[in-house]
CSV table of C-alpha atoms in Angstrom, one decimal:
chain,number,residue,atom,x,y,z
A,1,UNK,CA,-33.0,18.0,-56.9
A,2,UNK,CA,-32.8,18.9,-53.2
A,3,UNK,CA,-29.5,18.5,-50.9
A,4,UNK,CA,-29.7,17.0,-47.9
A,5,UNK,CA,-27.5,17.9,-45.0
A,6,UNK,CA,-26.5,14.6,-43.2
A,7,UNK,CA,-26.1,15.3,-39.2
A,8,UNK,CA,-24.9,13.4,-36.7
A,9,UNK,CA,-26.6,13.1,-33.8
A,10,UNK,CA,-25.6,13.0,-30.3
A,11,UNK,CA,-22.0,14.0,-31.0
A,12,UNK,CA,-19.9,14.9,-27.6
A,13,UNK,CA,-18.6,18.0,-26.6
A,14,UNK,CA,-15.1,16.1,-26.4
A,15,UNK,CA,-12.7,15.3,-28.9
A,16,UNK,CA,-9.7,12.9,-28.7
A,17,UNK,CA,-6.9,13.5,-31.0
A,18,UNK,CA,-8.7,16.3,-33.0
A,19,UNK,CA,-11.6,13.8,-33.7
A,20,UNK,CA,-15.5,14.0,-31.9
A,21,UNK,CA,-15.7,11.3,-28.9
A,22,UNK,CA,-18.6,9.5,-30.6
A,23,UNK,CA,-17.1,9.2,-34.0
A,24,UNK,CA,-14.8,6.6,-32.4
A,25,UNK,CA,-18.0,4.1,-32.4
A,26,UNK,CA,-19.7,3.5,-36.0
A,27,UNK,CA,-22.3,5.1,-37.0
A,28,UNK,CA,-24.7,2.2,-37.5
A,29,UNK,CA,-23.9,1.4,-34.0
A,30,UNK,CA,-24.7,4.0,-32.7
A,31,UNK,CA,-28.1,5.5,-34.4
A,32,UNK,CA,-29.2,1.9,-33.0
A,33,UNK,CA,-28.1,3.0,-29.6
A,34,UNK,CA,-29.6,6.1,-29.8
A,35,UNK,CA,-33.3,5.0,-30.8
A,36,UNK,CA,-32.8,2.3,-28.1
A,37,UNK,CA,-35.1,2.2,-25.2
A,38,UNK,CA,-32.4,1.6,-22.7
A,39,UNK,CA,-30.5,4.5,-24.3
A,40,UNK,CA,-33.5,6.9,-23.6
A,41,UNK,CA,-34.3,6.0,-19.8
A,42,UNK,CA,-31.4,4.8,-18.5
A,43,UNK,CA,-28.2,6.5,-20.2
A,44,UNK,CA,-29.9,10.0,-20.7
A,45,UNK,CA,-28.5,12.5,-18.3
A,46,UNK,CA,-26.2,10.8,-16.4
A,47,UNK,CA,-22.1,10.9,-15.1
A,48,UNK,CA,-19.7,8.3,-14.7
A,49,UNK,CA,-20.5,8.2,-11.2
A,50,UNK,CA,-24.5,6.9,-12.1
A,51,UNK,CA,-22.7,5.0,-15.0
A,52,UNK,CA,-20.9,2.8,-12.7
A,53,UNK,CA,-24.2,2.1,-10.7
A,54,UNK,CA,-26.0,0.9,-14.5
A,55,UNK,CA,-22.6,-1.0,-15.1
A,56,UNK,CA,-22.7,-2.6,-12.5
A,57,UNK,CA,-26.2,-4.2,-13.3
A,58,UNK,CA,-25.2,-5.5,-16.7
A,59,UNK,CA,-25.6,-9.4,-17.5
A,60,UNK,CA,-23.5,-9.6,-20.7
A,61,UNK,CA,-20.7,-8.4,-22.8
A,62,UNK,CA,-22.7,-7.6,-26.4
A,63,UNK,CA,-23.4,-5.5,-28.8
A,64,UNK,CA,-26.7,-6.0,-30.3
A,65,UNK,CA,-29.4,-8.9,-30.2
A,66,UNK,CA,-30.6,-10.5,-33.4
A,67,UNK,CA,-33.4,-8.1,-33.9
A,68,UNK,CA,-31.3,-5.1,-33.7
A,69,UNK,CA,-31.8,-3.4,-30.3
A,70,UNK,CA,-28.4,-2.7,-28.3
A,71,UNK,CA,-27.2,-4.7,-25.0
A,72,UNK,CA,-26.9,-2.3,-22.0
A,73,UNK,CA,-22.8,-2.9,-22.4
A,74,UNK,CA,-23.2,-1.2,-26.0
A,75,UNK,CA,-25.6,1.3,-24.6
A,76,UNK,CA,-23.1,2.3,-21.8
A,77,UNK,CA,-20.0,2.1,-23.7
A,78,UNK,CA,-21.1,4.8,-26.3
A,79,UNK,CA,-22.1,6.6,-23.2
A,80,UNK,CA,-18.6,6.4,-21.7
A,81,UNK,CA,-17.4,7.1,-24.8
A,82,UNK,CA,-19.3,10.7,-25.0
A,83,UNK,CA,-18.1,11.5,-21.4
A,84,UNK,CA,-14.8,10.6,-21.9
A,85,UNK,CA,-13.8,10.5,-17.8
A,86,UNK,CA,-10.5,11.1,-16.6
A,87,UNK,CA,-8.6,8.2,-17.2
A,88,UNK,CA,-8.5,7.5,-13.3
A,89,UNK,CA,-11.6,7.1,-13.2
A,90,UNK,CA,-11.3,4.6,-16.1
A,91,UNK,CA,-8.5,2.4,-14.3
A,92,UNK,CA,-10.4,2.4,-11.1
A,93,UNK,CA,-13.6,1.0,-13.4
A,94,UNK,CA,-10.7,-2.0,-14.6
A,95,UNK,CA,-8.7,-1.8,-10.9
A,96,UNK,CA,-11.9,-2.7,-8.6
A,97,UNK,CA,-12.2,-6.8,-8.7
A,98,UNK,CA,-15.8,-6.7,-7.4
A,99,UNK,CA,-17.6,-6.1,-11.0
A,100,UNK,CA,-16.6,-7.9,-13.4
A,101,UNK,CA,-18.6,-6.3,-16.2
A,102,UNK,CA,-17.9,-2.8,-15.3
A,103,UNK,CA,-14.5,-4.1,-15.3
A,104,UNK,CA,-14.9,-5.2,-19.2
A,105,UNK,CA,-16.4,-1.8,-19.8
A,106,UNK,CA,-13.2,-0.2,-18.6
A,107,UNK,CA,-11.0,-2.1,-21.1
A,108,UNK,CA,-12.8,-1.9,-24.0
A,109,UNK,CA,-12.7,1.5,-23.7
A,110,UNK,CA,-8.9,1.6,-22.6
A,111,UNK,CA,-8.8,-0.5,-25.9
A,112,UNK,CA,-10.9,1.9,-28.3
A,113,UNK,CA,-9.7,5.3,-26.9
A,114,UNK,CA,-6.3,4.7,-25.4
A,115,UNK,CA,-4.8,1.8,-27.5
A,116,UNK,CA,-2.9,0.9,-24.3
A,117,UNK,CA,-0.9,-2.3,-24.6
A,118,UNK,CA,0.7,-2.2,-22.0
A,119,UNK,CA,-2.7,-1.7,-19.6
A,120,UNK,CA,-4.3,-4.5,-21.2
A,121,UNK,CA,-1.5,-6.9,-20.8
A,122,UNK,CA,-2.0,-6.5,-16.9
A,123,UNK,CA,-5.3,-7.8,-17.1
A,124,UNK,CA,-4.2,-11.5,-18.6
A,125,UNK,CA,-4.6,-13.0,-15.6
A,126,UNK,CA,-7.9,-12.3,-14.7
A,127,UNK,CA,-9.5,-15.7,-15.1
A,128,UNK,CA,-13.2,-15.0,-14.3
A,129,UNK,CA,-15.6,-16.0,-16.9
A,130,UNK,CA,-17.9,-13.9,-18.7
A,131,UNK,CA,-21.1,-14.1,-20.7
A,132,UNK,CA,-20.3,-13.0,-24.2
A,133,UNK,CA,-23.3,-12.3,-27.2
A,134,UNK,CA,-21.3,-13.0,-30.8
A,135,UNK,CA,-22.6,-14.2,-33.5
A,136,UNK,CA,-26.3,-14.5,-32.9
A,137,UNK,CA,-25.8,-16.7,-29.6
A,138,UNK,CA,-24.2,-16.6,-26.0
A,139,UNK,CA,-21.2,-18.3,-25.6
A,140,UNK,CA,-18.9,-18.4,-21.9
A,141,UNK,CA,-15.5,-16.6,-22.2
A,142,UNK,CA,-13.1,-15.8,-19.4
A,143,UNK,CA,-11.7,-12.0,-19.2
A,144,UNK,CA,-8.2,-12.9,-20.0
A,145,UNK,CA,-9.6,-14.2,-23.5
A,146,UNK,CA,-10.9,-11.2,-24.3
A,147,UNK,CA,-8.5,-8.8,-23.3
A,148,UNK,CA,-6.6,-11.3,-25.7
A,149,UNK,CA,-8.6,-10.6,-28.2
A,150,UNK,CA,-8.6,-6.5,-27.4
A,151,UNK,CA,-5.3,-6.8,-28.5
A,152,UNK,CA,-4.6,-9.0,-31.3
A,153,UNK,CA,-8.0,-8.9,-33.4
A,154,UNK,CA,-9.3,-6.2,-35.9
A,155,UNK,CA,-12.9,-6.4,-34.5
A,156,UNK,CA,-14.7,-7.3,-30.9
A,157,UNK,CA,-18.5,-7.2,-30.4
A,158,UNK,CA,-19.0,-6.3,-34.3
A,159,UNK,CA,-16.5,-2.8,-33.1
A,160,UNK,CA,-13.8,-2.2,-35.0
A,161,UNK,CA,-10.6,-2.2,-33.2
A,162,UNK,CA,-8.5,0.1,-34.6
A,163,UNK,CA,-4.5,-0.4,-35.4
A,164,UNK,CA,-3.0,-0.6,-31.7
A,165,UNK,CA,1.1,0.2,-32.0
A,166,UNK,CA,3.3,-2.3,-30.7
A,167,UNK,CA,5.5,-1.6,-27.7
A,168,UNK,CA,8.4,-1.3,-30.0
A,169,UNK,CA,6.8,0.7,-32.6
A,170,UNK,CA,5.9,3.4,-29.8
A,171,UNK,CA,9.5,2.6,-28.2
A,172,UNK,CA,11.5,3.6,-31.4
A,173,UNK,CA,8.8,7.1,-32.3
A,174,UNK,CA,9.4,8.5,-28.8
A,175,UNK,CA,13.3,7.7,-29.4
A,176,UNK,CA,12.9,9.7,-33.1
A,177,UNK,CA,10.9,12.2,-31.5
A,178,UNK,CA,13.5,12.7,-28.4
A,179,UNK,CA,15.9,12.9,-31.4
A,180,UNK,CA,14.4,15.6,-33.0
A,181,UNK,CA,13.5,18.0,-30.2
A,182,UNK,CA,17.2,17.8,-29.5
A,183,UNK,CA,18.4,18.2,-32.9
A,184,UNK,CA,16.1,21.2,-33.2
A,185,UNK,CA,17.0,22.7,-29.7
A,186,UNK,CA,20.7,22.7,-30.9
A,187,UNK,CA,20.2,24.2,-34.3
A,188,UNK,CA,18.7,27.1,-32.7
């Protein structure tokens, strides 16, 4: 019986709280991403700088078609995931009103990487619609919708959304943690 080493491919050289970029994305998602054609010519070798020019050409918010092969949004969202930009250059992805899509880009990521509440919430009056893929069809949203469902749902695009604090929750840790950084500074 033969053992078989499992690799994953693609992995970034960044890591966000001790964990690889990429992992952040599952891995079904993203093997399909990787053996898509729009993977290989268009997200191969390029910044955020070129990814904001390919953002700006996408049609639709999506993850995969019915057969399988990735939307551009999926293909450039793992993409920004491996980069992982300075968040500036995130918030001026979601601050610039001219793109809507690249704007959607920017908050799902804010969403998957930074689990800021408190960023999304500003977006809640953006009223523009969007073309969404979900569940084997296209379907018109507006941007405030889904940055209502960024933060209330467990999944977006088939993504999983992982547990987002409440304002409170981070409210009363940073308290604890003030509290315990002054606790220990006066034992010593």
């Amino acid at each position: 019986m033969s053992r078989a080493i499992i690799v994953d491919r693609e992995l970034s050289r960044k890591h966000h709280n001790g964990v690889n970029s990429t992992l952040l994305i599952e891995k079904i998602i993203r093997e399909r991403v990787f053996d898509s054609l729009y993977w290989k010519q268009y997200c191969f070798n390029i910044n955020a700088a070129s990814l904001m020019d390919r953002a700006i050409e996408i049609g639709c918010v999506g993850n995969q078609e019915t057969g399988g092969r990735p939307f551009p949004f999926m293909c450039l969202l793992v993409k920004l995931i491996q980069l992982m930009p300075d968040r500036s250059i995130v918030e001026f992805y979601v601050e610039q009103e001219r793109f809507k899509y690249l704007k959607m880009l920017g908050l799902v990521y804010i969403r998957l990487v930074y689990k800021d509440k408190g960023r999304l919430q500003k977006e809640l009056n953006d009223y523009r619609k969007v073309r969404v893929f979900e569940n084997g069809g296209f379907k018109l949203s507006h941007v405030d919708e889904i940055v209502d469902r960024l933060i209330n749902d467990d999944m977006f695009i088939g993504l999983n959304l992982h547990y987002m604090k409440d304002e409170r929750e981070s409210e009363s840790e940073s308290e604890s943690e003030s509290e315990s950084e002054s606790e220990s500074e006066s034992e010593s």
